[in-house]
mmCIF file of C-alpha atoms in Angstrom:
data_model
loop_
_atom_site.group_PDB
_atom_site.id
_atom_site.type_symbol
_atom_site.label_atom_id
_atom_site.label_comp_id
_atom_site.label_asym_id
_atom_site.label_seq_id
_atom_site.Cartn_x
_atom_site.Cartn_y
_atom_site.Cartn_z
ATOM 1 C CA GLY A 1118 0.019 0.043 0.005
ATOM 2 C CA ALA A 1119 0.881 3.648 -0.244
ATOM 3 C CA VAL A 1120 3.363 4.938 2.334
ATOM 4 C CA VAL A 1121 3.426 8.360 3.937
ATOM 5 C CA SER A 1122 6.274 9.403 6.183
ATOM 6 C CA GLN A 1123 6.645 12.220 8.714
ATOM 7 C CA HIS A 1124 9.721 13.768 10.166
ATOM 8 C CA PRO A 1125 10.464 14.178 12.954
ATOM 9 C CA SER A 1126 8.432 11.697 14.932
ATOM 10 C CA ARG A 1127 8.924 13.668 18.146
ATOM 11 C CA VAL A 1128 10.113 17.167 18.838
ATOM 12 C CA ILE A 1129 10.517 19.168 22.022
ATOM 13 C CA CYS A 1130 11.109 22.865 21.748
ATOM 14 C CA LYS A 1131 11.173 26.030 23.879
ATOM 15 C CA SER A 1132 8.314 28.429 23.815
ATOM 16 C CA GLY A 1133 8.752 31.081 21.070
ATOM 17 C CA THR A 1134 10.706 28.924 18.687
ATOM 18 C CA SER A 1135 9.436 27.659 15.308
ATOM 19 C CA VAL A 1136 9.222 24.001 14.418
ATOM 20 C CA LYS A 1137 8.994 22.449 10.921
ATOM 21 C CA ILE A 1138 7.327 19.080 10.309
ATOM 22 C CA GLU A 1139 7.768 17.311 6.970
ATOM 23 C CA CYS A 1140 5.262 15.041 5.312
ATOM 24 C CA ARG A 1141 6.377 12.882 2.394
ATOM 25 C CA SER A 1142 4.549 10.468 0.114
ATOM 26 C CA LEU A 1143 7.106 7.848 -0.623
ATOM 27 C CA ASP A 1144 5.720 5.796 -3.484
ATOM 28 C CA PHE A 1145 3.052 7.985 -5.079
ATOM 29 C CA GLN A 1146 2.393 11.533 -6.095
ATOM 30 C CA ALA A 1147 0.177 13.371 -3.672
ATOM 31 C CA THR A 1148 -1.907 15.981 -5.422
ATOM 32 C CA THR A 1149 -3.504 16.929 -2.067
ATOM 33 C CA MET A 1150 -2.120 16.737 1.412
ATOM 34 C CA PHE A 1151 -3.924 17.337 4.665
ATOM 35 C CA TRP A 1152 -2.796 18.358 8.095
ATOM 36 C CA TYR A 1153 -4.623 17.212 11.184
ATOM 37 C CA ARG A 1154 -4.157 17.865 14.890
ATOM 38 C CA GLN A 1155 -5.124 15.531 17.646
ATOM 39 C CA PHE A 1156 -5.309 16.335 21.345
ATOM 40 C CA PRO A 1157 -5.160 13.508 23.916
ATOM 41 C CA LYS A 1158 -8.232 11.284 23.885
ATOM 42 C CA GLN A 1159 -9.839 13.340 21.123
ATOM 43 C CA SER A 1160 -10.328 12.648 17.463
ATOM 44 C CA LEU A 1161 -8.485 14.233 14.617
ATOM 45 C CA MET A 1162 -9.359 17.757 13.644
ATOM 46 C CA LEU A 1163 -8.522 18.945 10.164
ATOM 47 C CA MET A 1164 -6.337 22.035 10.159
ATOM 48 C CA ALA A 1165 -5.716 22.683 6.512
ATOM 49 C CA THR A 1166 -5.780 21.260 2.979
ATOM 50 C CA SER A 1167 -2.913 21.890 0.602
ATOM 51 C CA ASN A 1168 -2.764 21.328 -3.079
ATOM 52 C CA GLU A 1169 0.636 21.170 -4.817
ATOM 53 C CA GLY A 1170 1.719 24.578 -6.046
ATOM 54 C CA SER A 1171 -1.103 26.546 -4.497
ATOM 55 C CA LYS A 1172 -1.884 28.189 -1.190
ATOM 56 C CA ALA A 1173 -3.275 25.967 1.583
ATOM 57 C CA THR A 1174 -6.901 26.253 2.582
ATOM 58 C CA TYR A 1175 -7.275 26.576 6.373
ATOM 59 C CA GLU A 1176 -10.169 25.419 8.467
ATOM 60 C CA GLN A 1177 -12.130 27.960 10.546
ATOM 61 C CA GLY A 1178 -10.266 28.903 13.684
ATOM 62 C CA VAL A 1179 -6.822 27.812 12.428
ATOM 63 C CA GLU A 1180 -4.388 30.690 12.221
ATOM 64 C CA LYS A 1181 -2.626 30.625 8.871
ATOM 65 C CA ASP A 1182 0.150 32.882 10.044
ATOM 66 C CA LYS A 1183 0.877 30.603 12.901
ATOM 67 C CA PHE A 1184 0.700 27.298 11.042
ATOM 68 C CA LEU A 1185 2.509 27.799 7.762
ATOM 69 C CA ILE A 1186 1.963 25.132 5.179
ATOM 70 C CA ASN A 1187 4.033 24.664 2.047
ATOM 71 C CA HIS A 1188 3.302 22.043 -0.601
ATOM 72 C CA ALA A 1189 6.157 22.663 -2.959
ATOM 73 C CA SER A 1190 6.192 19.329 -4.733
ATOM 74 C CA LEU A 1191 3.940 16.318 -5.362
ATOM 75 C CA THR A 1192 5.715 14.337 -2.685
ATOM 76 C CA LEU A 1193 6.420 16.880 0.089
ATOM 77 C CA SER A 1194 4.409 19.147 2.340
ATOM 78 C CA THR A 1195 5.682 20.970 5.339
ATOM 79 C CA LEU A 1196 3.950 22.416 8.371
ATOM 80 C CA THR A 1197 5.805 25.085 10.335
ATOM 81 C CA VAL A 1198 4.454 26.005 13.791
ATOM 82 C CA THR A 1199 5.728 29.529 14.294
ATOM 83 C CA SER A 1200 6.430 31.056 17.705
ATOM 84 C CA ALA A 1201 5.248 27.882 19.384
ATOM 85 C CA HIS A 1202 3.554 27.992 22.783
ATOM 86 C CA PRO A 1203 2.697 25.255 25.276
ATOM 87 C CA GLU A 1204 -0.914 25.208 24.000
ATOM 88 C CA ASP A 1205 0.412 24.160 20.581
ATOM 89 C CA SER A 1206 1.657 20.883 22.091
ATOM 90 C CA SER A 1207 -0.240 18.209 20.315
ATOM 91 C CA PHE A 1208 -0.012 15.254 17.909
ATOM 92 C CA TYR A 1209 0.154 16.413 14.280
ATOM 93 C CA ILE A 1210 -0.753 13.997 11.532
ATOM 94 C CA CYS A 1211 -0.543 14.514 7.795
ATOM 95 C CA SER A 1212 -2.309 12.572 5.094
ATOM 96 C CA ALA A 1213 -1.868 12.376 1.381
ATOM 97 C CA ARG A 1214 -4.266 11.616 -1.442
ATOM 98 C CA GLY A 1215 -3.194 10.633 -4.908
ATOM 99 C CA GLN A 1216 -5.280 9.751 -7.881
ATOM 100 C CA GLY A 1217 -7.603 7.518 -5.919
ATOM 101 C CA ARG A 1218 -10.053 8.520 -3.220
ATOM 102 C CA ALA A 1219 -8.413 7.077 -0.153
ATOM 103 C CA GLN A 1220 -6.178 9.094 2.143
ATOM 104 C CA TYR A 1221 -3.014 7.647 3.427
ATOM 105 C CA PHE A 1222 -1.795 8.819 6.796
ATOM 106 C CA GLY A 1223 1.617 9.510 8.151
ATOM 107 C CA PRO A 1224 2.757 8.160 11.524
ATOM 108 C CA GLY A 1225 2.352 11.534 13.221
ATOM 109 C CA THR A 1226 4.616 13.978 14.997
ATOM 110 C CA ARG A 1227 4.403 14.544 18.714
ATOM 111 C CA LEU A 1228 5.175 18.218 19.493
ATOM 112 C CA THR A 1229 5.894 19.307 23.035
ATOM 113 C CA VAL A 1230 6.446 22.953 23.702
ATOM 114 C CA LEU A 1231 8.050 23.776 27.056
ATOM 115 C CA LYS B 519 -22.729 20.330 9.144
ATOM 116 C CA GLN B 520 -21.779 16.675 9.072
ATOM 117 C CA GLU B 521 -21.455 15.062 12.543
ATOM 118 C CA VAL B 522 -19.977 11.620 13.044
ATOM 119 C CA THR B 523 -20.662 9.638 16.201
ATOM 120 C CA GLN B 524 -19.129 6.365 17.292
ATOM 121 C CA ILE B 525 -20.576 3.995 19.909
ATOM 122 C CA PRO B 526 -19.311 2.670 22.196
ATOM 123 C CA ALA B 527 -16.483 4.940 23.198
ATOM 124 C CA ALA B 528 -14.632 2.022 24.741
ATOM 125 C CA LEU B 529 -15.033 -1.693 24.554
ATOM 126 C CA SER B 530 -13.218 -4.478 26.357
ATOM 127 C CA VAL B 531 -13.702 -8.135 25.277
ATOM 128 C CA PRO B 532 -12.015 -11.477 25.821
ATOM 129 C CA GLU B 533 -9.914 -12.891 23.057
ATOM 130 C CA GLY B 534 -11.894 -14.830 20.412
ATOM 131 C CA GLU B 535 -15.086 -12.828 20.602
ATOM 132 C CA ASN B 536 -16.774 -11.362 17.584
ATOM 133 C CA LEU B 537 -17.582 -7.705 18.010
ATOM 134 C CA VAL B 538 -19.291 -4.801 16.259
ATOM 135 C CA LEU B 539 -18.315 -1.174 16.305
ATOM 136 C CA ASN B 540 -20.863 1.428 15.306
ATOM 137 C CA CYS B 541 -20.562 4.673 13.416
ATOM 138 C CA SER B 542 -23.396 7.078 12.621
ATOM 139 C CA PHE B 543 -23.435 10.250 10.540
ATOM 140 C CA THR B 544 -26.028 13.005 10.282
ATOM 141 C CA ASP B 545 -25.793 13.840 6.568
ATOM 142 C CA SER B 546 -26.463 10.737 4.467
ATOM 143 C CA ALA B 547 -25.227 12.378 1.227
ATOM 144 C CA ILE B 548 -21.753 10.947 1.616
ATOM 145 C CA TYR B 549 -19.346 9.966 -1.102
ATOM 146 C CA ASN B 550 -17.705 7.198 0.870
ATOM 147 C CA LEU B 551 -16.899 6.081 4.404
ATOM 148 C CA GLN B 552 -13.561 4.971 5.707
ATOM 149 C CA TRP B 553 -12.526 2.992 8.807
ATOM 150 C CA PHE B 554 -9.143 3.534 10.382
ATOM 151 C CA ARG B 555 -7.140 2.012 13.141
ATOM 152 C CA GLN B 556 -4.938 4.066 15.436
ATOM 153 C CA ASP B 557 -2.447 2.544 17.823
ATOM 154 C CA PRO B 558 -1.478 4.625 20.812
ATOM 155 C CA GLY B 559 0.736 7.558 19.922
ATOM 156 C CA LYS B 560 0.790 6.490 16.275
ATOM 157 C CA GLY B 561 -0.795 7.647 13.022
ATOM 158 C CA LEU B 562 -3.728 6.092 11.289
ATOM 159 C CA THR B 563 -3.888 2.933 9.234
ATOM 160 C CA SER B 564 -6.699 2.689 6.738
ATOM 161 C CA LEU B 565 -8.677 -0.496 7.182
ATOM 162 C CA LEU B 566 -11.583 -0.348 4.796
ATOM 163 C CA LEU B 567 -13.102 2.193 2.428
ATOM 164 C CA ILE B 568 -16.720 1.772 1.329
ATOM 165 C CA GLN B 569 -17.992 3.710 -1.595
ATOM 166 C CA SER B 570 -21.478 5.186 -1.348
ATOM 167 C CA SER B 571 -22.698 2.641 -3.918
ATOM 168 C CA GLN B 572 -21.473 -0.335 -1.882
ATOM 169 C CA ARG B 573 -23.152 -2.068 0.984
ATOM 170 C CA GLU B 574 -20.103 -3.691 2.498
ATOM 171 C CA GLN B 575 -16.398 -4.393 2.198
ATOM 172 C CA THR B 576 -14.348 -7.212 3.661
ATOM 173 C CA SER B 577 -10.689 -7.591 4.490
ATOM 174 C CA GLY B 578 -9.606 -10.638 6.363
ATOM 175 C CA ARG B 579 -11.407 -10.762 9.716
ATOM 176 C CA LEU B 580 -12.876 -7.299 9.167
ATOM 177 C CA ASN B 581 -16.234 -6.540 7.543
ATOM 178 C CA ALA B 582 -17.591 -3.100 7.199
ATOM 179 C CA SER B 583 -21.212 -2.367 6.189
ATOM 180 C CA LEU B 584 -22.797 0.892 5.066
ATOM 181 C CA ASP B 585 -26.430 1.939 5.163
ATOM 182 C CA LYS B 586 -26.560 5.422 3.793
ATOM 183 C CA SER B 587 -30.297 5.923 4.198
ATOM 184 C CA SER B 588 -30.057 5.398 7.952
ATOM 185 C CA GLY B 589 -26.731 7.121 8.294
ATOM 186 C CA ARG B 590 -24.986 4.124 9.773
ATOM 187 C CA SER B 591 -21.905 1.958 9.297
ATOM 188 C CA THR B 592 -20.653 -0.980 11.339
ATOM 189 C CA LEU B 593 -17.251 -2.537 11.580
ATOM 190 C CA TYR B 594 -17.435 -6.254 12.437
ATOM 191 C CA ILE B 595 -14.320 -7.921 13.774
ATOM 192 C CA ALA B 596 -14.378 -11.672 13.841
ATOM 193 C CA ALA B 597 -12.444 -13.826 16.300
ATOM 194 C CA SER B 598 -10.805 -10.844 17.986
ATOM 195 C CA GLN B 599 -7.136 -11.048 19.001
ATOM 196 C CA PRO B 600 -5.029 -8.993 21.489
ATOM 197 C CA GLY B 601 -3.289 -7.459 18.513
ATOM 198 C CA ASP B 602 -6.595 -5.897 17.489
ATOM 199 C CA SER B 603 -6.432 -3.599 20.562
ATOM 200 C CA ALA B 604 -6.425 -0.066 19.244
ATOM 201 C CA THR B 605 -8.715 2.890 18.664
ATOM 202 C CA TYR B 606 -10.962 2.542 15.612
ATOM 203 C CA LEU B 607 -12.062 5.604 13.819
ATOM 204 C CA CYS B 608 -14.653 6.115 11.081
ATOM 205 C CA ALA B 609 -14.572 9.126 8.795
ATOM 206 C CA VAL B 610 -16.628 10.602 5.964
ATOM 207 C CA PRO B 611 -15.693 13.288 3.496
ATOM 208 C CA LEU B 612 -17.400 16.674 3.548
ATOM 209 C CA LYS B 613 -20.359 16.696 1.189
ATOM 210 C CA GLU B 614 -18.987 19.235 -1.231
ATOM 211 C CA THR B 615 -15.808 17.259 -1.801
ATOM 212 C CA SER B 616 -15.362 13.858 -3.423
ATOM 213 C CA GLY B 617 -13.215 12.146 -0.907
ATOM 214 C CA SER B 618 -10.896 14.736 0.473
ATOM 215 C CA ARG B 619 -11.524 16.607 3.661
ATOM 216 C CA LEU B 620 -12.677 14.083 6.272
ATOM 217 C CA THR B 621 -14.828 14.413 9.318
ATOM 218 C CA PHE B 622 -13.844 11.915 11.944
ATOM 219 C CA GLY B 623 -15.808 10.277 14.737
ATOM 220 C CA GLU B 624 -14.397 10.281 18.260
ATOM 221 C CA GLY B 625 -13.317 6.697 17.974
ATOM 222 C CA THR B 626 -13.907 3.472 19.843
ATOM 223 C CA GLN B 627 -11.081 2.281 22.061
ATOM 224 C CA LEU B 628 -10.948 -1.475 21.815
ATOM 225 C CA THR B 629 -9.129 -3.732 24.292
ATOM 226 C CA VAL B 630 -8.952 -7.432 23.586
ATOM 227 C CA ASN B 631 -7.818 -9.380 26.654
ATOM 228 C CA PRO B 632 -5.840 -12.551 26.288
#
């Protein structure tokens, strides 16, 4: 099946710093990538949708200047959490969709902001 | 607005039992429905995807059914094993898209006891 990777798997940073998370589709071209956020014991919440070569579409309530998304190629999307604060600590998961309808999910990135 | 509900929130069964997980959605005009598995602290693994024109899908010991008119889907797990312990999530795409942005249920946390 299709494989999606995320890097890093875990990151701890100080408050005020920026963190970049990469999402890669390893064996298919992802025309659309999605970024989700998951708080403990809660389900996934979609943050934004990105199509290769165009600006990301953010869900209501998600600050686009805080969560910068770049989808520069058909196999790579990045999420940068700028000026991170403890409340940004969460589990971030990306997914990728190719020509078919199914989404394939990355393993997630655990962000802890001290 | 589409809302997805999963019942029960948690389920604990002895090994070998057959079990059913339930998913309901408020807007029956869905394009498809997808079941995922999430292990603690990990990303999602897609289990089954049912198109709106299908009634069920099977993969090994898993069988998912879909009744669009009543807004329900079930995931049937036969002969459960301790390795099946995980959180199971169902998700449907938003109506105006064809399989992209997903709305997730809260999940059912399954524990299979040896």
